Coordinates of C-alpha atoms (C1' of nucleotides) in Angstrom, one line a residue:
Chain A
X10 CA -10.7 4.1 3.1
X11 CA -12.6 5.1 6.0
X12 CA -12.3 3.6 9.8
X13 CA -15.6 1.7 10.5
X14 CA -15.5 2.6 14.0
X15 CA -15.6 6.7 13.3
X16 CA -18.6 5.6 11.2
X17 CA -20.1 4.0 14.2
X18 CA -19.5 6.5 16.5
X19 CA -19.8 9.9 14.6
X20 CA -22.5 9.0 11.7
X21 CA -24.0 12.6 12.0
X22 CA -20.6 14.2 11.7
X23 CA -19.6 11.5 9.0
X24 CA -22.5 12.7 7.5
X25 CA -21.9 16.3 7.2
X26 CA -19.0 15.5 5.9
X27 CA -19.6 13.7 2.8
X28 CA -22.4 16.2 2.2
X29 CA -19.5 19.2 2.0
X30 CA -17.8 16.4 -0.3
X31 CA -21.0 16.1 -3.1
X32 CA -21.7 12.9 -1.0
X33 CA -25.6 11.9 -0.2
X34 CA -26.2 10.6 3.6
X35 CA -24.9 6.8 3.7
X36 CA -23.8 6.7 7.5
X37 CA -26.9 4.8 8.1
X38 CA -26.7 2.3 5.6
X39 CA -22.8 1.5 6.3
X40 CA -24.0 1.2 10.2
X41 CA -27.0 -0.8 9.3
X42 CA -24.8 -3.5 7.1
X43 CA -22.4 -3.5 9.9
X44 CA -24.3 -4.5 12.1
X45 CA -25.5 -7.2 10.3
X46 CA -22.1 -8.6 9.3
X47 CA -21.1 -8.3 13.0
X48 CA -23.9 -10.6 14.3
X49 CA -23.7 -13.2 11.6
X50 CA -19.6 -13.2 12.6
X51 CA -20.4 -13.7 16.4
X52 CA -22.8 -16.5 15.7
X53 CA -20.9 -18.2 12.6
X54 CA -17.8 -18.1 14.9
X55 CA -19.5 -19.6 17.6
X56 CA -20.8 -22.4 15.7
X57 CA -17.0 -22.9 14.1
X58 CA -15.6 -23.2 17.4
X59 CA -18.3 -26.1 18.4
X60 CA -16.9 -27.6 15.2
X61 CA -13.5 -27.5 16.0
X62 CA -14.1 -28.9 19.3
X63 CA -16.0 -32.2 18.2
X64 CA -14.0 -32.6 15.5
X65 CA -11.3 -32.1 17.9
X66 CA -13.1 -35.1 19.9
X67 CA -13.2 -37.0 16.9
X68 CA -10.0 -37.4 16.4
X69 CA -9.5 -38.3 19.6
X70 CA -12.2 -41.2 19.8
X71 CA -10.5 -42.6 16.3
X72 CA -7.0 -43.0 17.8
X73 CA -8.9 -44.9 20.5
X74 CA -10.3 -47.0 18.1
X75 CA -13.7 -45.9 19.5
X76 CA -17.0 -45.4 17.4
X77 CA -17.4 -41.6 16.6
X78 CA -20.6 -41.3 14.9
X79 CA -22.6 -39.5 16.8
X80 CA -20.0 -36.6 16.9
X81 CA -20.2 -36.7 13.0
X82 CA -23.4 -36.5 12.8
X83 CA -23.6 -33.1 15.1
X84 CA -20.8 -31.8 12.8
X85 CA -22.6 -32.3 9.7
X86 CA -26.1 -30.5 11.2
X87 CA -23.3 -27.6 12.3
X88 CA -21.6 -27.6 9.0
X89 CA -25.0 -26.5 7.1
X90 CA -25.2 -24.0 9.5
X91 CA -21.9 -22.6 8.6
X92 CA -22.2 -23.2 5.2
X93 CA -25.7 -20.3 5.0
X94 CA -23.7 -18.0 7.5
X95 CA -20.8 -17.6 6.0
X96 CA -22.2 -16.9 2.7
X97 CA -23.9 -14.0 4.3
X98 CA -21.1 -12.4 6.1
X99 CA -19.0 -12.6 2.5
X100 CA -22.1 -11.1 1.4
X101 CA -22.3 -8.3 3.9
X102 CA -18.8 -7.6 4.0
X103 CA -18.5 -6.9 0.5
X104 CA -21.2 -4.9 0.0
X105 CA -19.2 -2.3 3.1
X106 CA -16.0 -2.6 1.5
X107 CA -17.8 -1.6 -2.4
X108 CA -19.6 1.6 -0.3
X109 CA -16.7 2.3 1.7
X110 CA -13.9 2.2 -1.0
X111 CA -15.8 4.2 -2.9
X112 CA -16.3 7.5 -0.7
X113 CA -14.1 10.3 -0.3
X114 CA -11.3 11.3 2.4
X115 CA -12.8 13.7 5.2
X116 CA -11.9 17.1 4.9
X117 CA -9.5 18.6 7.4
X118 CA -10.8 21.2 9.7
X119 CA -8.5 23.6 8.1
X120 CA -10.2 22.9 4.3
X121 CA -12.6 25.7 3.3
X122 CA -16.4 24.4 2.7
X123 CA -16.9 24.6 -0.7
X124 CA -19.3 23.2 -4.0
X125 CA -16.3 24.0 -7.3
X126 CA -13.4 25.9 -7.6
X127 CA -14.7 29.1 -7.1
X128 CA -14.8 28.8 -3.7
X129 CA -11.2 28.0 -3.1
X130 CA -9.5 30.5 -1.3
X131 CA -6.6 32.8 -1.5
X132 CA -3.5 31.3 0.6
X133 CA -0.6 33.4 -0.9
X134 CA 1.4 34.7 -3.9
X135 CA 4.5 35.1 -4.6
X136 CA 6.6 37.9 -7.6
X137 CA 4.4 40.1 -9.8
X138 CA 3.1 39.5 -13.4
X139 CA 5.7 40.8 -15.9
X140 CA 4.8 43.8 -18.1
X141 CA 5.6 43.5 -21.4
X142 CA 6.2 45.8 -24.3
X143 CA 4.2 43.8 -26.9
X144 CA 1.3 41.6 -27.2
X145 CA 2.2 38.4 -25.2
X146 CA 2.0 34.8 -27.3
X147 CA 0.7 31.6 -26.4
X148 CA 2.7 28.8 -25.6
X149 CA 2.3 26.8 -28.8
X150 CA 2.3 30.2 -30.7
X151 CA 6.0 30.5 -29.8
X152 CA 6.7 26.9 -29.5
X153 CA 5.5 26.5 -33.4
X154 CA 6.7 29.5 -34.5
X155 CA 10.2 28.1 -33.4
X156 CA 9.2 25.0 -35.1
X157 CA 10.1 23.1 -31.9
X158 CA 6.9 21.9 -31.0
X159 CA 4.3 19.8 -33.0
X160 CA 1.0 18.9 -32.7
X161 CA -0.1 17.5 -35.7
X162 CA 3.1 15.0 -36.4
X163 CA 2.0 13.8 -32.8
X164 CA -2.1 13.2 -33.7
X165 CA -0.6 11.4 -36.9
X166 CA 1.2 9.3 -34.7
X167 CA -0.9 9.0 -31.8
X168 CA -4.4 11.0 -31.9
X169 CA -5.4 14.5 -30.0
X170 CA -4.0 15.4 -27.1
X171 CA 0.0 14.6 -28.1
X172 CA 2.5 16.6 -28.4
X173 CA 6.6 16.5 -29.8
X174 CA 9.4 18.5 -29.0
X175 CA 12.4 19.0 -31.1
X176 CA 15.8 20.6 -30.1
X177 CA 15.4 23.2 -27.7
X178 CA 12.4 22.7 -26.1
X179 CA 13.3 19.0 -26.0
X180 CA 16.7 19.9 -24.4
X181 CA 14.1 22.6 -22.3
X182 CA 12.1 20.0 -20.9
X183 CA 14.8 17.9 -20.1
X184 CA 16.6 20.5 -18.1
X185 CA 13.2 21.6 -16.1
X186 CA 13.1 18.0 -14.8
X187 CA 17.0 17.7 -13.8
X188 CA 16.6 21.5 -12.0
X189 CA 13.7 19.8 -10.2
X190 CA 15.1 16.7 -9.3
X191 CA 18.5 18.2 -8.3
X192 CA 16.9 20.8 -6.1
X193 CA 14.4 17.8 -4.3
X194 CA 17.6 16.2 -3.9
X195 CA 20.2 18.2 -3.0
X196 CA 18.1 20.7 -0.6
X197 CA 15.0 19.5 0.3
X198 CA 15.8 16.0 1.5
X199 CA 13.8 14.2 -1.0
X200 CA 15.1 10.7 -2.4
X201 CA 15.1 9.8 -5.7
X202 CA 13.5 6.9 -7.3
X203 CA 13.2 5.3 -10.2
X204 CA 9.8 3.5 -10.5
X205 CA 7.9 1.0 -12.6
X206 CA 5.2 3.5 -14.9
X207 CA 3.0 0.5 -14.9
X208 CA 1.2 -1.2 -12.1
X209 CA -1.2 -3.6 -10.8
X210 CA -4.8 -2.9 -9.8
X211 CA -4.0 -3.8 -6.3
X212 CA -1.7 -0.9 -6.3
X213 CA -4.2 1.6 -7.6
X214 CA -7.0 0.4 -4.8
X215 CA -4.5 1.4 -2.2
X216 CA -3.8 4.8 -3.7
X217 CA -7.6 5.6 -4.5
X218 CA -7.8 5.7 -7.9
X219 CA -9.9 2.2 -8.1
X220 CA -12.3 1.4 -8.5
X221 CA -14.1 4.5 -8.7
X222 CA -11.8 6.1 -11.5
X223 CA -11.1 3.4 -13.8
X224 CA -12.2 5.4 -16.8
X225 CA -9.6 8.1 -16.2
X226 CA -6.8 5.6 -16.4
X227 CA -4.8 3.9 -19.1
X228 CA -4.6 -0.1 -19.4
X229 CA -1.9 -1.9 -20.4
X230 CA -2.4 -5.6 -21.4
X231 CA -4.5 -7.5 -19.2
X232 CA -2.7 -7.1 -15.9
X233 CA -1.5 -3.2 -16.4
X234 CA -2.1 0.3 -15.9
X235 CA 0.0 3.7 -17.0
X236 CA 0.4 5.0 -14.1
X237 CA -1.2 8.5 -13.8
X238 CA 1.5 9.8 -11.5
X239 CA 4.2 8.7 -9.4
X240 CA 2.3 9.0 -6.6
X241 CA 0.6 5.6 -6.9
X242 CA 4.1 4.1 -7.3
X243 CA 6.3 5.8 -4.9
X244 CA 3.0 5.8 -1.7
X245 CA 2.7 2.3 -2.1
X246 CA 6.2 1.6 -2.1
X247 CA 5.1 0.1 1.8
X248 CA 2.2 -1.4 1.0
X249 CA 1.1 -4.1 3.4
X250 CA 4.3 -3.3 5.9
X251 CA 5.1 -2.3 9.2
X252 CA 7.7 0.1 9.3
X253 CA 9.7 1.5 12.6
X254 CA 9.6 5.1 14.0
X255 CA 13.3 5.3 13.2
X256 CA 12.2 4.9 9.1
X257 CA 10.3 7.9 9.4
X258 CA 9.6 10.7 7.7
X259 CA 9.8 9.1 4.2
X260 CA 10.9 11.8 1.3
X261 CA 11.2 10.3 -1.8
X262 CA 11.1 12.0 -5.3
X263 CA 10.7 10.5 -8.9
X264 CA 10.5 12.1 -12.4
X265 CA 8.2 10.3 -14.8
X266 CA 6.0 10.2 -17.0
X267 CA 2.4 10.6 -16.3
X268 CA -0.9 9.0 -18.6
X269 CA -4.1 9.9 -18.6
X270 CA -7.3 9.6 -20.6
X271 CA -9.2 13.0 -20.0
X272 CA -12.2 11.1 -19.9
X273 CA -14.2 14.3 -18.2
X274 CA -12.5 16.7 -19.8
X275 CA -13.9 16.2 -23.4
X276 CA -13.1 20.0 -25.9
X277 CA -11.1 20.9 -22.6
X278 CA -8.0 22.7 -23.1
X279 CA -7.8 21.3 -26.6
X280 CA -5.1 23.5 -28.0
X281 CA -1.6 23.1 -27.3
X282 CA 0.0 21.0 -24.8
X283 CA -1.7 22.0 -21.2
X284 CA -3.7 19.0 -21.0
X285 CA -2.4 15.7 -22.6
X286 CA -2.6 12.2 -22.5
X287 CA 1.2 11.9 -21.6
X288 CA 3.0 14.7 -19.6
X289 CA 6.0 14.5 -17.5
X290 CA 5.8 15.6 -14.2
X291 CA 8.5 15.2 -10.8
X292 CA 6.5 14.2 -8.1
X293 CA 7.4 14.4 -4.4
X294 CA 5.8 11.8 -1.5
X295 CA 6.2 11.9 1.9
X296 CA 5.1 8.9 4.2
X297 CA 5.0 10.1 8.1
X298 CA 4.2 10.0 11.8
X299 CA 0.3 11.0 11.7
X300 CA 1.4 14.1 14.3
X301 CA 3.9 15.2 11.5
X302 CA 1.1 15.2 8.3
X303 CA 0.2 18.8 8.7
X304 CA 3.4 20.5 8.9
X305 CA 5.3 18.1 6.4
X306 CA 2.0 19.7 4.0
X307 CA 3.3 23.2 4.6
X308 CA 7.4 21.8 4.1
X309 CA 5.9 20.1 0.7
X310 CA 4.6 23.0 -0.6
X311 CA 7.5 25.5 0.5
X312 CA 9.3 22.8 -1.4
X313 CA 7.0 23.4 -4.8
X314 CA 6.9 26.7 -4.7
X315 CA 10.8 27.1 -4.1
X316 CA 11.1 26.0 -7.8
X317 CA 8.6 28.6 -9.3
X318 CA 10.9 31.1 -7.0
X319 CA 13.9 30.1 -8.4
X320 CA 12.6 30.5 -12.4
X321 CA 11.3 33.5 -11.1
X322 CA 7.8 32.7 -12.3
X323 CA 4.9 34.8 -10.4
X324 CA 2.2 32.0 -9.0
X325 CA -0.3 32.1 -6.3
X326 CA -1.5 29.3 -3.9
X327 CA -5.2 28.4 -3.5
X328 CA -6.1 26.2 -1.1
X329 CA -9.5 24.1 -2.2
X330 CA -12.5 23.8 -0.8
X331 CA -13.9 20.5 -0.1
X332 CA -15.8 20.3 -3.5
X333 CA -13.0 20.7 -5.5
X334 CA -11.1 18.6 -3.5
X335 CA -9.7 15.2 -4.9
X336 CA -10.7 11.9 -3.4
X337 CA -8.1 10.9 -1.4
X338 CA -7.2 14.4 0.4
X339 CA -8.0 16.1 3.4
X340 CA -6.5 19.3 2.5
X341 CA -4.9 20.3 -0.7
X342 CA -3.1 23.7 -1.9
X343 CA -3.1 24.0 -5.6
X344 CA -0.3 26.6 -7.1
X345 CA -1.4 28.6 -9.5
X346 CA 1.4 30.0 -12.0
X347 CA 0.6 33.3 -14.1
X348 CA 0.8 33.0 -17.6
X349 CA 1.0 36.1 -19.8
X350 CA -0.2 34.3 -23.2
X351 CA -3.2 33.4 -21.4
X352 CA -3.5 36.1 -19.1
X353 CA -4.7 33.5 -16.7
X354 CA -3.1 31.6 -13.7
X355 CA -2.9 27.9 -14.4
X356 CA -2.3 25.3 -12.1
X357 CA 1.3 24.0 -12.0
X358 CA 1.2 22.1 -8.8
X359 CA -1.1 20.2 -6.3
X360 CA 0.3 19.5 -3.0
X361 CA -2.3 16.8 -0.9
X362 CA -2.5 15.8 3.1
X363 CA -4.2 12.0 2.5
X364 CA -4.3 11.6 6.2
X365 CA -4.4 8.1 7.0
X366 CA -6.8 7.7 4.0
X367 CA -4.2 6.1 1.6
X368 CA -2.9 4.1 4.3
X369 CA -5.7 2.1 5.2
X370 CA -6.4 1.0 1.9
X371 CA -3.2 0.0 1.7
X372 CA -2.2 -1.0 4.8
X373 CA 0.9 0.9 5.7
X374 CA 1.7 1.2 9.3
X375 CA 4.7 2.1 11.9
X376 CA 4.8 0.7 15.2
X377 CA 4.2 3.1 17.4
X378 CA 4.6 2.1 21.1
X379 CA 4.1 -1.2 20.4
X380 CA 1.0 -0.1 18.7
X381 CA 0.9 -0.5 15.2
X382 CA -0.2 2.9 13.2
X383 CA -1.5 3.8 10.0
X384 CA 0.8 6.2 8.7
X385 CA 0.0 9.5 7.4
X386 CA 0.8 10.2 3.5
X387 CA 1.3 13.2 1.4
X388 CA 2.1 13.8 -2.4
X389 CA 2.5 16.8 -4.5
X390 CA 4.3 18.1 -8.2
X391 CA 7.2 19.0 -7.5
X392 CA 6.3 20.4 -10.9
X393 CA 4.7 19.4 -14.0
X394 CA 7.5 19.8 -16.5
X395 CA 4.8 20.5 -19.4
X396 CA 3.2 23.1 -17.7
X397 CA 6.3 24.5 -16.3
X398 CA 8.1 24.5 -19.9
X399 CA 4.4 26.7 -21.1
X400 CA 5.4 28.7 -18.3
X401 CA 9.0 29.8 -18.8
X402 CA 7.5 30.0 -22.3
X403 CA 5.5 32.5 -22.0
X404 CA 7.1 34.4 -19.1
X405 CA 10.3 34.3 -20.9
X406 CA 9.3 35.1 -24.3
X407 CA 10.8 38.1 -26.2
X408 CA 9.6 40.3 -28.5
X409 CA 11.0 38.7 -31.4
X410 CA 9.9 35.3 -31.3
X411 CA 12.5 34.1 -28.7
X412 CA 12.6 33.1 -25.5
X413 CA 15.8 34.0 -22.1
X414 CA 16.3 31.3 -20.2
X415 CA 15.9 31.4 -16.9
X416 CA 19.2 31.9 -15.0
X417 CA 18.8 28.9 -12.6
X418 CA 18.6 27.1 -16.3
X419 CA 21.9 28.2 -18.4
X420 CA 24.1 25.9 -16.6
X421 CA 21.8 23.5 -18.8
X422 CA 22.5 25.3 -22.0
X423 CA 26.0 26.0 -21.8
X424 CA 25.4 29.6 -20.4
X425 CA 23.5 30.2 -23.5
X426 CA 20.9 33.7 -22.9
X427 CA 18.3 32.7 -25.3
X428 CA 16.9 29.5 -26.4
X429 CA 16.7 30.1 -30.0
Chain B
rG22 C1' 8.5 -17.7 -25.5
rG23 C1' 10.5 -23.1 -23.8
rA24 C1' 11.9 -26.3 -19.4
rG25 C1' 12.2 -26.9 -14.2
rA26 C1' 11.9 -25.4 -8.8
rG27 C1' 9.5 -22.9 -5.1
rG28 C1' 6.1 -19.5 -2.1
rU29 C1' 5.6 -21.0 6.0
rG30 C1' 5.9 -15.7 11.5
rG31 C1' 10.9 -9.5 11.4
rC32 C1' 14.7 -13.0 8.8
rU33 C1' 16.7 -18.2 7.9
rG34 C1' 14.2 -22.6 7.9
rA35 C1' 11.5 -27.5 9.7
rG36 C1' 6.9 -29.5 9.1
rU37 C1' 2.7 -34.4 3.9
rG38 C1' -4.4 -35.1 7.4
rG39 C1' -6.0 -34.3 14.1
rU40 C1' -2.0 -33.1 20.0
rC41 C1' 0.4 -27.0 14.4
rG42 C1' -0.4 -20.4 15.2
rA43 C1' 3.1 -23.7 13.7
rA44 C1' 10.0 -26.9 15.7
rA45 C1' 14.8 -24.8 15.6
rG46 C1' 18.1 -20.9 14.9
rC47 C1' 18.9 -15.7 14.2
rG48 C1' 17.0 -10.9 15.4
rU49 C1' 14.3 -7.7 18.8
rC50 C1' 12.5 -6.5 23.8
rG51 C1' 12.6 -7.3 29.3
rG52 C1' 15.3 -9.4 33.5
rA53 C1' 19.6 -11.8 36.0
rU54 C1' 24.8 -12.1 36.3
rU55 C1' 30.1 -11.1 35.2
rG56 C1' 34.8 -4.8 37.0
rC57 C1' 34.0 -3.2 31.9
rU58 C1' 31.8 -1.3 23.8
rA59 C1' 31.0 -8.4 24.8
rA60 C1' 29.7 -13.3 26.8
rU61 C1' 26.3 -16.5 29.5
rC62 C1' 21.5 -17.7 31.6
rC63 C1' 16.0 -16.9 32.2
rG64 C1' 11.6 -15.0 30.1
rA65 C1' 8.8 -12.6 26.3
rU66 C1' 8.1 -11.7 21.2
rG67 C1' 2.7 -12.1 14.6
rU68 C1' -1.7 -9.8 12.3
rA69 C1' -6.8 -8.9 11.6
rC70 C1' -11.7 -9.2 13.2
rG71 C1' -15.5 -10.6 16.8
rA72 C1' -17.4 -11.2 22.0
rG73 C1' -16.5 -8.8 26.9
rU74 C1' -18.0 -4.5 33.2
rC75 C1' -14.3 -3.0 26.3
rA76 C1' -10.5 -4.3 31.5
rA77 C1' -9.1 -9.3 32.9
rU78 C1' -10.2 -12.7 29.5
rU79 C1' -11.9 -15.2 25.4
rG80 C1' -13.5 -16.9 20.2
rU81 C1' -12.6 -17.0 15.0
rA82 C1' -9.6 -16.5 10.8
rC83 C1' -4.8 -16.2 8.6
rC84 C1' 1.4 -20.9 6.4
rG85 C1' 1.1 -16.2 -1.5
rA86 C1' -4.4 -15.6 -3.2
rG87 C1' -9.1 -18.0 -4.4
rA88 C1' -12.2 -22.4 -4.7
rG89 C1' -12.8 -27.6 -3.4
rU90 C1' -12.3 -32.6 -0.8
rU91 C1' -12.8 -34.0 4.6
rC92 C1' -15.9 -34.7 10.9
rG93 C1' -11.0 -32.1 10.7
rA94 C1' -6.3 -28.9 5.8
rA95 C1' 0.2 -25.4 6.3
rU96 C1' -0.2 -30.7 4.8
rC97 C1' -4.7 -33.6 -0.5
rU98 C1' -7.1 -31.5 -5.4
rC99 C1' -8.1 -27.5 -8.8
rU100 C1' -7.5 -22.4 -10.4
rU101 C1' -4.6 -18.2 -10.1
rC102 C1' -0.7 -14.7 -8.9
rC103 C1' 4.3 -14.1 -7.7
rU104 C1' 9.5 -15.4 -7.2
rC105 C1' 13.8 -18.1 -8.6
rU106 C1' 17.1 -21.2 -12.0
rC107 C1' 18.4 -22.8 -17.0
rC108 C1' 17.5 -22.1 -22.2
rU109 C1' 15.8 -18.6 -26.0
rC110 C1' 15.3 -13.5 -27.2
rC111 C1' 16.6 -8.5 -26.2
rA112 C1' 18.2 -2.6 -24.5

RNA sequence: GGAGAGGUGGCUGAGUGGUCGAAAGCGUCGGAUUGCUAAUCCGAUGUACGAGUCAAUUGUACCGAGAGUUCGAAUCUCUUCCUCUCCUCCA
């Protein structure tokens, strides 16, 4: 959500933008309704505090035992007054909110300008592709060759875009998630939690994915949503507080599940298990002091990347231009992983700055010299098991079918060298 | 799922139509004092939005949320959400 006094004072910057965002002009219109809403709320207000004094008066005359009629009969001429004005500044006040809630974070100064994903830039790689002495497989080529991982078992119990795991890569997936979790815990400060995977709708306003992405969500009953990642969960953990300097920076970490309906992304990645409905993914969020957002962006992804490093997997970083960009960020670097079946990099990771974005739809803020401050917020995978489990997949995979596991892994797998 | 109770400021908790933005206590902050990791005393202490020489100041709204009754609502009515207790069920 954006601050209405920026708007005011910048609308040609404000502007320019939403235009690098896809966005058309609206500055003018936002000030315009503004304005309008303001003046009925001076005027309304001034007419409410007439009432309150007559009726104040009132009151007074009837514990007197003295006739009050004229007084009510100014109240009443007020009261129709209030009645029209009031109507209009609901009026007025939604119609902001619908415009505001439904436009994009401002870009950072740092984010490249950009219309689609071929304008993202080049940040940084890390390792080198690995050579190999035969014709690389796909993921679900060596997952279903194994006879470990299913596809059409899962569309018989649940449509497209499913997927089961049986022994290994069950056990595989398992032990991605614990390396994760262990490392964000153990090393890079990160607490974990264990959240709800449904929520409220108020909880997915604050986070930005209502109203304006309803249709890439799952509902749950008539109160519910699956939540599409532990983000929306673990940011709005302090929703509608006030939290103290001392409580900050924030680091907390959760490994869940993740749903979502692939609304756009219709004949998309069909095959195999890159996109699904349900994935598992461990996310980390970091809630802090606006001066600390940048630099706790950088920390976040070192964090990311330093599991890739650790299985050894060759990735780059991208950082995305401002069309590419999700709603809610003001900078995002998206890590790219290499994978051999594909001969592609994919991304494995997206690591966000919301700025105070989040916050103020949300309402989370630290007192700050008696000042009370939005808060900055920040999420990013800290992987995507699925994706990471295609990874080590292919990256791993052996000539005959089989696949090493990664060293960091075999404490998993009772020092076992191959997964097969 | 059945029955009941309740949602008030950072917390505990009083308040059943006007003098209530709201007692009291705790906590927190500032000050005073006492020769000592504390006690006592005094004072301050919500949020949002509006008006303003955007400073002093000032107005409005907020007692879970929304609607209503009334000249006037924390207080009455309705709707709704949430929490708790007991029973039932269940990992």
């Amino acid at each position: 959500m954006h601050n209405i006094n920026y708007i005011r004072e910048n609308p040609v910057e404000f502007d320019n933008f939403m235009k690098t965002r896809g966005e058309n002009p609206i500055a003018n219109k936002i000030i315009e309704i503004d304005k309008v809403k303001r003046e009925t709320q001076t005027v309304l207000q001034n007419l409410l505090a007439e009432r309150n004094q007559i009726s104040k008066s009132i009151g007074q005359l009837k514990s007197q035992k003295k006739d009050a009629t004229e007084e009510m009969e100014k109240v009443e001429d007020i009261k129709n007054k209030v009645n029209t004005l009031k109507e209009l500044e609901t009026l007025k006040d939604d119609e902001l909110k619908s415009i505001l809630s439904r436009l994009p974070n401002i870009p950072d100064s740092s984010t490249p300008i950009g219309t689609d994903e071929s304008e993202n830039v080049f940040y940084r790689d890390w390792g080198d592709k690995p050579s190999f002495n035969f014709n690389p497989k796909l993921h679900f080529e060596i997952g279903e060759n194994a006879n470990s991982m299913n596809f059409e078992t899962a569309s018989k119990l649940s449509g497209s875009r499913f997927v089961i795991l049986k022994g290994q890569l069950s056990k595989l997936e398992r032990a991605l998630a614990n390396f994760m979790i262990d490392k964000h815990t153990s090393v890079n400060g990160y607490v974990e939690m264990h959240v709800p995977y449904l929520v409220k709708e108020g909880t997915l306003y604050g986070t930005g994915q209502l109203p304006k992405f309803a249709d890439d969500l799952f509902t749950a009953g008539e109160y519910h949503w699956l939540i599409p990642t532990a983000e929306i969960p673990l940011t709005a953990l302090h929703s509608n507080e006030i939290l103290n300097t001392n409580q900050l920076p924030i680091r907390v970490t959760s490994y869940t599940p993740c749903f979502r309906s692939e609304a756009g992304a219709a004949g998309k990645d069909t095959r195999g298990m890159l996109r699904q409905h349900q994935f598992t993914k461990v996310e980390l969020v970091s809630l802090v002091e606006p001066e600390q957002s940048k630099d706790e962006l950088e920390r976040m992804l070192s964090c990311a990347e330093g599991i890739l490093q650790d299985l050894d997997l060759h990735y780059r970083v991208m950082t995305l231009c401002t069309g590419d960009m999700g709603f809610n960020a003001n900078k995002t670097y998206d890590i790219e992983v290499w994978l051999p079946g594909e001969d592609k990099y994919r991304e494995i990771s997206s690591c966000s700055n919301c700025g105070d974005f989040q916050a103020r739809r949300m309402n989370t803020r630290y007192k700050d010299n008696d000042k009370n401050v939005h808060i900055h917020t920040l999420n990013g995978s800290g992987l995507a098991v699925g994706r990471t489990l295609i990874a080590v997949l292919e990256n791993y995979q052996m000539s005959d079918g089989n696949v090493q596991i990664p060293t960091v892994l075999k404490k998993y797998f009772d020092n076992q060298d191959t997964l097969f």
